[in-house]
XYZ file of C-alpha atoms in Angstrom:
709
model
C -55.146 185.516 94.093
C -54.155 188.670 95.934
C -55.051 189.059 99.624
C -53.110 191.536 101.720
C -52.952 195.191 102.729
C -55.143 197.607 100.810
C -53.071 199.330 98.146
C -53.011 203.140 98.049
C -55.130 204.390 95.162
C -52.144 205.962 93.414
C -50.473 202.549 93.027
C -53.516 200.281 93.233
C -52.799 198.687 89.853
C -49.804 196.885 91.359
C -52.258 194.078 92.203
C -53.365 193.871 88.555
C -49.742 193.742 87.439
C -48.848 191.077 90.033
C -51.791 188.927 88.922
C -50.587 188.855 85.315
C -47.426 186.852 84.717
C -46.456 189.412 82.074
C -44.080 190.702 84.731
C -42.145 187.421 84.658
C -40.536 188.193 81.297
C -40.389 192.001 81.422
C -37.342 193.258 83.357
C -38.880 196.705 83.923
C -41.791 195.126 85.823
C -39.508 192.966 87.945
C -37.385 196.033 88.716
C -40.531 197.831 89.873
C -41.295 195.113 92.433
C -37.635 195.022 93.484
C -37.775 198.778 94.095
C -40.973 198.410 96.121
C -39.339 196.174 98.747
C -36.186 194.320 97.774
C -35.975 192.077 100.842
C -39.564 190.868 100.345
C -39.008 190.448 96.621
C -36.068 188.188 97.386
C -37.673 186.227 100.250
C -40.870 185.672 98.219
C -38.936 183.843 95.498
C -39.545 186.753 93.110
C -43.299 186.336 93.488
C -45.014 189.755 93.577
C -48.341 188.287 94.703
C -46.758 186.944 97.881
C -44.755 190.159 98.192
C -47.953 192.239 98.209
C -49.554 189.874 100.733
C -46.633 190.251 103.163
C -45.726 193.889 102.635
C -46.206 196.456 105.382
C -48.820 199.161 104.848
C -46.204 201.766 105.774
C -43.988 200.668 102.891
C -46.895 200.948 100.442
C -47.730 204.404 101.764
C -44.125 205.523 101.356
C -43.985 204.187 97.800
C -47.169 206.025 96.861
C -45.511 209.311 97.912
C -42.105 208.628 96.329
C -41.693 210.602 93.056
C -38.977 208.265 91.748
C -41.067 205.150 92.397
C -44.182 206.756 90.894
C -42.293 207.681 87.730
C -41.124 204.070 87.458
C -44.641 202.782 88.223
C -46.268 204.988 85.555
C -43.723 203.923 82.938
C -44.231 200.207 83.638
C -48.026 200.457 83.635
C -47.926 202.362 80.347
C -45.818 199.604 78.765
C -48.118 196.960 80.256
C -51.235 198.661 78.850
C -49.651 198.995 75.431
C -48.700 195.319 75.386
C -52.141 194.218 76.511
C -53.905 196.151 73.739
C -55.940 193.561 71.842
C -55.520 195.293 68.488
C -51.869 194.266 68.177
C -51.819 190.930 66.372
C -49.357 189.184 64.107
C -50.170 187.224 60.978
C -47.954 186.725 57.927
C -48.783 189.223 55.204
C -49.313 186.519 52.597
C -52.173 185.067 54.668
C -55.278 187.207 54.393
C -57.353 184.869 56.526
C -57.424 185.064 60.288
C -58.233 182.766 63.147
C -61.934 183.232 63.945
C -61.275 181.951 67.454
C -58.240 181.181 69.594
C -55.993 178.158 69.517
C -56.953 175.852 72.409
C -53.612 174.515 73.646
C -53.915 171.424 75.882
C -50.868 170.274 77.830
C -50.248 168.100 80.890
C -47.941 170.804 82.260
C -47.156 174.495 81.831
C -43.996 176.188 83.143
C -44.422 179.937 83.359
C -42.810 180.904 86.661
C -41.670 179.239 89.879
C -44.595 180.768 91.767
C -46.887 178.333 89.938
C -45.366 174.848 89.942
C -47.556 173.252 87.268
C -44.542 171.763 85.505
C -41.943 169.035 85.758
C -39.579 169.613 82.851
C -39.112 170.319 79.173
C -42.690 169.658 78.044
C -43.953 172.305 80.459
C -41.160 174.759 79.651
C -42.103 174.526 75.977
C -45.812 175.068 76.730
C -45.025 178.109 78.863
C -42.756 179.594 76.212
C -45.467 179.108 73.577
C -47.996 180.954 75.781
C -45.640 183.876 76.320
C -44.678 184.148 72.666
C -48.323 183.946 71.605
C -48.959 186.900 73.908
C -46.012 188.838 72.473
C -47.182 188.232 68.900
C -50.862 188.747 69.599
C -51.686 185.219 68.444
C -54.979 184.289 70.173
C -54.371 181.245 72.376
C -55.830 179.736 75.549
C -54.169 177.012 77.587
C -55.710 174.071 79.457
C -53.847 172.282 82.257
C -54.391 170.823 85.739
C -54.238 172.864 88.947
C -51.748 170.523 90.730
C -51.952 172.035 94.265
C -48.881 169.999 95.248
C -47.227 170.456 91.859
C -44.034 168.573 91.177
C -41.891 167.689 94.162
C -39.034 169.566 95.774
C -35.832 167.533 95.725
C -33.526 166.937 98.669
C -30.362 164.863 98.379
C -29.356 163.059 101.557
C -25.820 162.493 102.759
C -25.888 159.109 100.987
C -26.756 160.757 97.657
C -30.297 159.380 97.543
C -33.062 161.651 96.277
C -35.970 162.388 98.606
C -39.191 163.993 97.378
C -40.824 166.742 99.433
C -44.310 168.093 98.797
C -45.218 171.734 99.177
C -48.894 172.658 98.982
C -49.662 175.707 96.872
C -51.064 178.665 98.777
C -53.732 180.000 96.434
C -53.589 183.393 98.176
C -49.902 183.727 97.316
C -49.968 182.745 93.640
C -51.032 184.624 90.497
C -54.159 182.505 90.135
C -57.867 183.343 90.401
C -61.094 181.318 90.423
C -63.259 181.427 87.310
C -66.743 182.677 88.124
C -70.073 182.281 86.351
C -72.133 185.275 85.249
C -73.987 184.929 88.561
C -70.741 185.271 90.514
C -70.469 181.663 91.730
C -67.523 179.303 91.099
C -67.518 177.634 87.693
C -67.790 173.885 88.419
C -68.162 171.261 85.674
C -69.361 167.679 85.755
C -67.388 164.752 84.346
C -68.133 161.033 84.489
C -65.252 158.822 85.617
C -66.416 155.311 84.902
C -69.452 154.796 87.140
C -68.928 157.829 89.377
C -69.545 161.543 88.806
C -66.794 164.082 89.402
C -66.990 167.841 89.947
C -64.183 169.962 88.452
C -63.587 173.600 89.399
C -61.835 176.006 87.048
C -59.119 178.563 87.835
C -57.266 180.901 85.514
C -53.832 182.429 85.163
C -53.163 185.434 82.966
C -49.946 185.218 80.931
C -49.845 188.570 79.208
C -52.668 188.387 76.677
C -52.822 184.588 76.928
C -55.188 182.961 79.427
C -54.410 179.540 80.906
C -57.311 177.677 82.544
C -56.516 175.195 85.304
C -58.719 172.265 86.333
C -59.108 171.373 90.007
C -60.795 168.274 91.462
C -60.393 169.272 95.122
C -64.088 170.125 95.239
C -66.502 169.512 98.107
C -68.721 166.515 97.343
C -66.086 164.555 95.410
C -64.805 161.295 96.885
C -61.618 161.670 98.942
C -59.575 159.847 96.271
C -60.950 162.155 93.601
C -60.234 165.303 95.589
C -56.571 164.261 95.451
C -56.753 163.278 91.791
C -55.043 166.411 90.497
C -52.809 167.024 93.501
C -49.588 165.712 91.905
C -48.106 165.998 88.448
C -47.237 162.693 86.724
C -48.569 160.326 89.337
C -47.356 156.739 88.998
C -50.718 155.061 89.683
C -52.293 153.935 86.402
C -55.893 154.459 87.548
C -55.117 157.936 88.779
C -53.216 158.667 85.581
C -56.031 157.688 83.210
C -58.516 159.576 85.374
C -56.303 162.670 85.212
C -56.089 162.491 81.432
C -59.835 161.975 81.028
C -60.479 165.015 83.195
C -57.890 167.084 81.314
C -59.440 166.250 77.944
C -63.140 166.123 78.771
C -63.359 168.851 81.431
C -60.973 171.000 79.392
C -63.363 170.999 76.433
C -66.371 171.573 78.680
C -64.658 174.467 80.454
C -64.103 176.270 77.165
C -67.721 175.636 76.149
C -68.995 176.963 79.484
C -66.850 180.076 79.114
C -68.128 180.740 75.610
C -64.666 180.255 74.092
C -64.963 178.982 70.507
C -61.557 177.708 69.386
C -60.775 177.677 65.701
C -57.902 175.214 66.268
C -57.286 172.578 68.939
C -53.646 171.800 69.728
C -52.834 168.635 71.702
C -49.353 168.773 73.228
C -48.431 165.063 73.433
C -50.672 162.029 73.910
C -51.678 162.848 77.507
C -54.250 165.278 76.084
C -55.845 163.095 73.399
C -59.134 162.467 75.254
C -59.945 166.036 74.251
C -60.536 164.715 70.727
C -62.930 161.999 71.913
C -64.997 164.551 73.821
C -65.361 166.731 70.731
C -66.439 163.735 68.642
C -69.058 162.918 71.279
C -70.355 166.499 71.110
C -70.842 166.279 67.341
C -72.600 162.929 67.508
C -74.867 164.197 70.285
C -75.788 167.079 67.944
C -76.850 164.586 65.246
C -73.646 164.258 63.198
C -72.733 160.676 62.157
C -69.581 159.294 63.766
C -67.478 159.244 60.576
C -68.272 162.888 59.810
C -67.759 163.879 63.454
C -64.310 162.281 63.456
C -63.468 164.020 60.170
C -64.391 167.413 61.564
C -62.338 166.879 64.688
C -59.316 165.705 62.699
C -59.540 168.711 60.377
C -59.223 171.242 63.180
C -56.728 169.383 65.397
C -52.950 169.803 65.666
C -51.040 167.052 67.452
C -47.441 167.409 68.642
C -45.467 164.297 69.495
C -42.402 164.687 71.722
C -41.562 161.009 72.136
C -38.797 159.403 70.040
C -39.072 155.880 71.496
C -42.128 153.580 71.804
C -41.468 153.038 75.518
C -42.036 156.737 76.111
C -45.645 156.748 74.922
C -48.610 156.643 77.291
C -50.320 153.223 77.038
C -53.294 152.062 79.128
C -54.439 148.472 79.478
C -57.731 147.595 77.722
C -59.439 146.646 80.991
C -58.573 150.031 82.522
C -59.925 151.847 79.464
C -63.128 149.764 79.544
C -63.609 150.560 83.222
C -63.381 154.313 82.677
C -64.763 154.723 79.131
C -67.102 151.761 78.720
C -70.044 153.885 77.640
C -68.234 156.065 75.132
C -68.376 153.871 72.034
C -72.081 153.164 72.478
C -72.747 156.897 72.863
C -71.242 157.582 69.426
C -72.697 154.519 67.711
C -69.586 152.405 67.143
C -68.454 149.020 68.416
C -65.793 148.258 70.974
C -63.309 146.970 68.390
C -63.648 150.098 66.280
C -63.063 152.219 69.355
C -59.901 150.379 70.415
C -58.623 150.484 66.839
C -58.405 154.270 67.187
C -55.586 153.851 69.707
C -53.785 150.819 68.286
C -50.108 151.578 67.792
C -49.826 149.822 64.441
C -46.989 147.630 65.709
C -48.627 144.921 67.814
C -52.343 144.495 68.404
C -51.808 143.551 72.049
C -50.068 146.776 73.079
C -53.094 148.326 74.682
C -54.625 151.764 74.300
C -51.866 154.047 73.019
C -52.597 157.726 73.623
C -50.074 158.950 71.044
C -51.607 156.707 68.405
C -55.025 158.093 69.344
C -53.736 161.638 68.921
C -52.098 160.894 65.583
C -55.224 159.181 64.212
C -57.581 161.950 65.291
C -55.572 164.869 63.905
C -54.828 165.990 60.355
C -51.967 168.291 61.346
C -49.112 166.497 63.088
C -45.629 167.597 64.005
C -42.446 166.405 65.607
C -40.233 168.832 67.530
C -37.054 168.795 65.413
C -36.055 167.731 61.900
C -34.244 164.657 63.171
C -37.163 163.772 65.433
C -39.508 163.951 62.419
C -37.420 161.248 60.726
C -37.505 159.128 63.873
C -41.248 159.690 64.390
C -42.087 158.697 60.809
C -40.176 155.462 61.258
C -41.788 154.897 64.652
C -45.368 155.465 63.445
C -45.260 154.151 59.874
C -47.553 151.300 60.975
C -50.421 153.797 61.282
C -50.097 154.449 57.539
C -49.337 150.969 56.150
C -49.799 152.072 52.548
C -47.332 154.953 52.749
C -43.564 154.971 52.344
C -41.771 155.906 55.551
C -40.614 159.267 54.175
C -44.228 160.144 53.299
C -45.702 159.531 56.749
C -47.530 162.823 57.476
C -45.532 164.060 60.484
C -43.768 167.365 59.828
C -41.049 169.070 61.870
C -41.621 172.249 63.849
C -38.397 172.530 65.803
C -38.738 173.804 69.350
C -37.526 177.247 70.323
C -37.071 179.227 73.527
C -38.758 182.441 74.643
C -35.967 184.976 74.430
C -37.214 187.557 77.005
C -37.724 184.801 79.593
C -34.316 183.183 79.301
C -32.006 186.077 78.414
C -29.867 187.586 81.187
C -30.727 191.294 81.597
C -27.020 192.147 81.456
C -26.754 190.641 77.986
C -30.031 192.270 76.995
C -28.439 195.668 77.604
C -25.461 194.672 75.448
C -27.792 193.554 72.643
C -29.703 196.843 72.972
C -26.476 198.771 72.465
C -25.120 196.883 69.447
C -28.078 195.210 67.724
C -30.429 198.175 67.923
C -33.254 198.925 70.345
C -35.754 197.058 68.130
C -33.767 193.820 68.138
C -36.280 191.972 70.293
C -39.051 192.596 67.760
C -36.732 191.323 65.014
C -35.214 188.428 66.953
C -36.055 185.800 64.297
C -34.339 187.739 61.473
C -31.026 186.003 60.779
C -29.343 189.058 59.250
C -29.936 191.076 62.430
C -27.631 188.784 64.381
C -24.684 189.519 62.072
C -24.333 192.643 64.239
C -23.131 190.476 67.135
C -19.674 190.779 65.599
C -19.790 194.510 66.437
C -19.812 193.812 70.189
C -16.281 194.437 71.520
C -14.721 191.217 72.784
C -13.806 192.711 76.142
C -17.365 193.950 76.777
C -18.879 190.554 76.011
C -16.246 188.824 78.133
C -16.899 191.173 81.058
C -20.633 190.347 80.948
C -19.924 186.632 80.742
C -17.688 186.821 83.829
C -20.315 188.824 85.719
C -22.934 186.162 84.962
C -20.607 183.455 86.262
C -20.072 185.438 89.460
C -23.867 185.666 89.877
C -24.177 181.886 89.420
C -21.517 181.112 91.999
C -23.027 183.627 94.431
C -26.473 182.037 93.953
C -25.086 178.562 94.649
C -23.346 179.863 97.764
C -26.601 181.432 99.007
C -28.460 178.151 98.453
C -25.796 176.267 100.380
C -25.838 178.791 103.222
C -29.621 178.590 103.495
C -29.520 174.782 103.670
C -26.686 174.921 106.208
C -28.597 177.305 108.474
C -31.627 175.009 108.382
C -29.506 172.057 109.504
C -30.133 170.079 106.308
C -26.473 169.641 105.306
C -23.310 168.070 106.599
C -20.026 169.919 106.026
C -19.208 167.458 103.239
C -22.515 168.171 101.508
C -21.897 171.889 101.790
C -18.733 171.479 99.713
C -20.614 169.460 97.093
C -23.197 172.198 96.504
C -20.683 174.382 94.694
C -19.165 176.381 97.547
C -15.610 175.699 96.265
C -16.254 176.795 92.676
C -13.841 179.341 91.187
C -14.969 182.179 88.905
C -11.714 181.886 86.937
C -12.106 178.181 86.085
C -13.766 176.884 82.912
C -17.228 175.867 84.123
C -19.353 173.195 82.430
C -23.082 172.881 83.075
C -25.132 169.675 82.918
C -28.662 170.360 84.141
C -31.791 168.508 83.028
C -34.230 165.835 84.113
C -32.280 162.775 85.223
C -33.208 159.807 83.044
C -30.991 156.953 81.969
C -31.013 157.903 78.274
C -29.633 161.376 79.098
C -26.420 159.705 80.362
C -25.409 162.133 83.091
C -22.525 159.826 84.023
C -20.992 159.580 80.533
C -18.260 161.993 81.614
C -17.246 159.556 84.379
C -16.411 156.713 81.991
C -12.685 157.205 82.771
C -12.404 158.927 86.150
C -8.596 159.120 86.056
C -8.656 160.980 82.758
C -11.412 163.253 84.028
C -9.385 163.916 87.172
C -6.448 165.113 85.070
C -8.744 167.458 83.142
C -10.478 169.088 86.104
C -7.484 169.370 88.452
C -5.013 170.929 86.034
C -3.185 173.627 88.048
C -2.939 176.058 85.137
C -6.156 175.237 83.243
C -8.737 173.925 85.766
C -12.224 172.752 84.801
C -15.278 172.511 87.035
C -18.646 170.844 86.389
C -22.048 171.725 87.858
C -24.770 169.043 87.769
C -28.455 169.528 88.584
C -31.668 167.653 87.882
C -34.493 165.589 89.320
C -35.358 161.933 88.769
C -38.996 160.841 88.601
C -39.966 159.424 92.032
C -40.560 155.972 90.507
C -37.396 155.937 88.363
C -34.990 154.178 90.687
C -32.398 153.683 87.959
C -32.240 157.457 87.472
C -32.001 157.938 91.240
C -28.978 155.649 91.242
C -27.414 157.886 88.561
C -27.868 160.907 90.831
C -26.314 158.924 93.657
C -23.331 158.068 91.451
C -22.778 161.696 90.438
C -23.155 162.739 94.060
C -20.606 160.216 95.280
C -18.100 161.356 92.653
C -18.684 164.972 93.643
C -17.655 163.922 97.183
C -14.449 162.323 95.882
C -11.537 164.448 97.105
C -9.565 163.587 93.980
C -11.663 166.156 92.125
C -10.803 168.906 94.646
C -14.368 170.229 94.945
C -14.583 170.971 91.223
C -17.642 168.785 90.688
C -20.893 170.020 92.216
C -24.435 168.706 92.393
C -27.068 171.348 93.146
C -30.350 169.962 94.435
C -33.916 171.006 93.597
C -33.424 172.067 89.971
C -36.226 174.413 88.901
C -36.827 177.378 86.581
C -35.120 179.785 88.956
C -31.923 177.743 89.130
C -32.125 177.077 85.376
C -31.776 180.805 84.731
C -28.564 181.015 86.755
C -27.073 177.896 85.158
C -27.897 178.577 81.504
C -26.647 182.146 81.922
C -23.642 181.573 84.171
C -21.666 178.538 83.042
C -19.074 178.699 80.237
C -20.056 175.555 78.342
C -23.288 173.552 78.113
C -22.978 169.755 77.945
C -25.590 167.410 76.437
C -24.951 163.663 76.171
C -28.179 161.694 75.529
C -28.237 158.399 73.684
C -28.448 159.269 70.005
C -32.032 159.458 68.670
C -33.443 159.089 72.196
C -33.975 162.842 72.689
C -36.556 164.506 70.475
C -35.175 168.033 70.692
C -33.967 169.456 74.010
C -34.006 173.205 74.608
C -31.628 173.891 77.505
C -28.710 174.299 75.091
C -30.687 176.914 73.140
C -31.156 178.928 76.348
C -27.439 178.653 77.075
C -26.329 179.806 73.617
C -28.743 182.767 73.832
C -26.629 183.834 76.824
C -23.269 183.317 75.118
C -22.666 179.775 76.383
C -21.432 177.427 73.612
C -22.929 173.960 73.236
C -21.059 170.636 73.401
C -23.402 167.816 72.430
C -23.959 164.581 70.628
C -25.537 165.194 67.189
C -29.092 164.539 68.337
C -32.208 166.640 68.793
C -31.893 170.291 67.790
C -28.073 170.204 67.624
C -28.316 167.963 64.547
C -29.636 170.980 62.635
C -28.044 173.722 64.745
C -24.345 172.760 64.544
C -22.436 174.397 61.687
C -18.862 173.406 62.515
C -17.878 176.743 64.019
C -20.513 177.430 66.688
C -19.744 174.760 69.289
C -18.657 171.135 69.362
C -20.185 167.822 68.308
C -19.404 164.532 70.047
C -19.086 161.652 67.617
C -20.608 161.095 64.222
C -23.990 161.930 62.749
C -26.771 159.591 63.942
C -27.037 156.025 62.749
C -30.397 154.578 61.696
C -31.064 152.941 65.047
C -30.209 153.350 68.702
C -27.039 151.558 69.712
C -24.592 151.727 72.562
C -21.822 154.176 71.680
C -21.105 155.283 75.234
C -17.431 154.339 75.443
C -16.548 155.810 72.046
C -18.482 158.987 72.781
C -16.918 159.373 76.228
C -13.445 159.140 74.655
C -14.473 161.689 72.021
C -15.740 163.992 74.775
C -12.419 163.837 76.616
C -10.490 164.559 73.383
C -12.655 167.578 72.580
C -12.161 168.985 76.062
C -8.408 168.344 76.129
C -7.545 169.374 72.579
C -10.109 172.063 71.715
C -12.306 173.448 74.482
C -9.797 173.918 77.312
C -6.955 175.345 75.180
C -9.295 177.780 73.429
C -10.821 179.008 76.701
C -7.454 179.654 78.328
C -5.784 181.292 75.314
C -5.813 184.946 76.487
C -4.344 188.289 75.500
C -2.421 190.495 77.918
C -5.686 191.790 79.412
C -6.994 188.279 79.981
C -9.537 188.279 77.127
C -9.878 184.942 75.211
C -10.514 186.345 71.720
C -10.747 182.916 70.047
C -13.346 181.779 72.577
C -15.361 184.979 72.188
C -15.243 184.570 68.402
C -16.838 181.131 68.795
C -19.398 182.552 71.278
C -20.428 185.219 68.772
C -20.828 182.657 65.997
C -22.933 180.485 68.304
C -25.232 183.397 69.152
C -25.395 184.572 65.523
C -26.316 181.172 64.103
C -28.515 179.751 66.871
C -30.714 182.504 68.318
C -32.814 183.470 65.250
C -33.267 179.839 64.205
C -34.185 178.498 67.658
C -36.216 181.264 69.277
C -39.867 180.794 70.224
C -40.863 183.572 67.830
C -39.727 181.508 64.855
C -41.386 178.414 66.343
C -44.777 180.039 67.019
C -44.810 181.666 63.578
C -44.193 178.220 62.058
C -47.032 176.736 64.090
C -49.276 179.556 62.867
C -48.406 179.250 59.168
C -47.835 175.491 58.885
C -50.392 174.165 61.366
C -52.926 176.648 62.773
C -53.999 178.535 59.655
C -54.372 175.367 57.529
C -56.401 173.770 60.347
C -58.576 176.865 60.688
C -59.243 176.897 56.932
C -60.435 173.285 57.062
C -63.970 172.390 58.126
C -63.733 172.557 61.909
C -66.022 172.521 64.882
């Protein structure tokens, strides 16, 4: 919501551009803001709204008289206008029908840019990538999420390695967010009932290219103090606050779209947190005179449900007494009994498990998907109890494997290389497998030079972070070393960056520290490892894992070649997925539904080394990276020791020798050959364009054709 100096008329549309996150994935727009005032662009965290708030009027006046800047400005605004043209829409040619209204995409989090911290991890990254790709394709879509004024926490690691959580309140004047107004010009505020008390919910909006995301805010005058803080934090640990959040997300989300006159043709629930949206729509039908059974049928017909959880413990379950306290009037309002209501959310495994939000979502949707092929197998086994008369392989959960938004995650330096050798239209054709055969035309030395430049940028970024923390007095000298200040651009660099959870096994590489020491401290073929990631504030086991990694990074035996970089976010993720040489992924087999960080890395020429879980199960072809251990067994089991030994062998016998096998000019042709095969085989199959097209053809259009609401 822009508030700052008045912009000169000649460049007044800079505020419009800053308020639309389209700039976040278009390099020409980011370059425009860099050219306007580079120091402010950098100090603002690459947030043009804040940049325009802080900028001096004299600088704006100078820019408005600068012919070079004006030429750049006119070019960017022309591209922006062309992209925002509503006539440009994609649908497969074999489908003559269209969506009569947008897809309403409900998610607990959205990750679009660091300037709006409404995300915690992979679920939000996926939602943000879907929004951006929908905009690129012209697929009509609106998002619903919470405002989260305090967002997810900033992470600080103390000298003892323990994670501390730091809140930072969002400044609405310095973020690309605006209040939604009624036709009379007042704030749009909705009413929701939380148990026995009323709640007012205000609505904000964020423009993501042609996609609009609406954000719900309970910090409204007149609400109880506890309710004003209801949406302040993402993924609160309190169960009452959590169920209240999810009721507001579902119920107020539906009511916001109704108040705005948005008539979705399809409703997409991204994980079980959003499933109360389905109950609200059933209530609407019944209130309009439709019997409950028919109301439920209509809602199911037009609903898509995506499950991301591969283990029962990962589902959202509320106790029956908590559900009764907050929803006690719902079943009477639709004419059913309490037992029938609770049956909607029974997991199908044990009757005493409580109110399972994923089960609710699966029961109240006709179009259901997992997020990888392997995850679909796991999900069918996990939820077969909901369809007791079906064979496990016929449980109606289909795979739509995740993908990543290429313009968001691709390094601009590599983008220029792809422009030169794949053709200037490659981005429009990014999901065409045959296009990527042209990667072989890129000269090895040119690709290697870009890869080295990206590593230099990563190491420089880590050094700047360390210097900033040092100047603020937050670090000891020992901590400064552990933040990556001793990293060497010539050493093979491995990246491990993701949410810290026990099943992701960040410490698998430390199974045999003596063997690891020999690998990383080799005088002629050194290896260095960069770790990053946050643990949930209530996950003390994960915090202990961070502490263990941190203590090993301090160990002088490793000569500063192990680093832990605090406060992992989207900004740091760009540097890491673009700048390391190898991406490492070691979750317990079948415990990760998909994972997308490795896709981002491969897009940037970083090969993947992973257990055969998630997306790598279908992405690995034997020549495009490395696989740790065997294909998955039928059930989770502890294979940590065997997989750690396999990891060491792969590094010692394959990865390290290949990386350091160079010609006279220092180019590792064998390594680059593997990089090219990784890019060729992975990018078209695991880009968001392919994913969103699959959602459209396999989920959205069939749902829209069914009798909806």
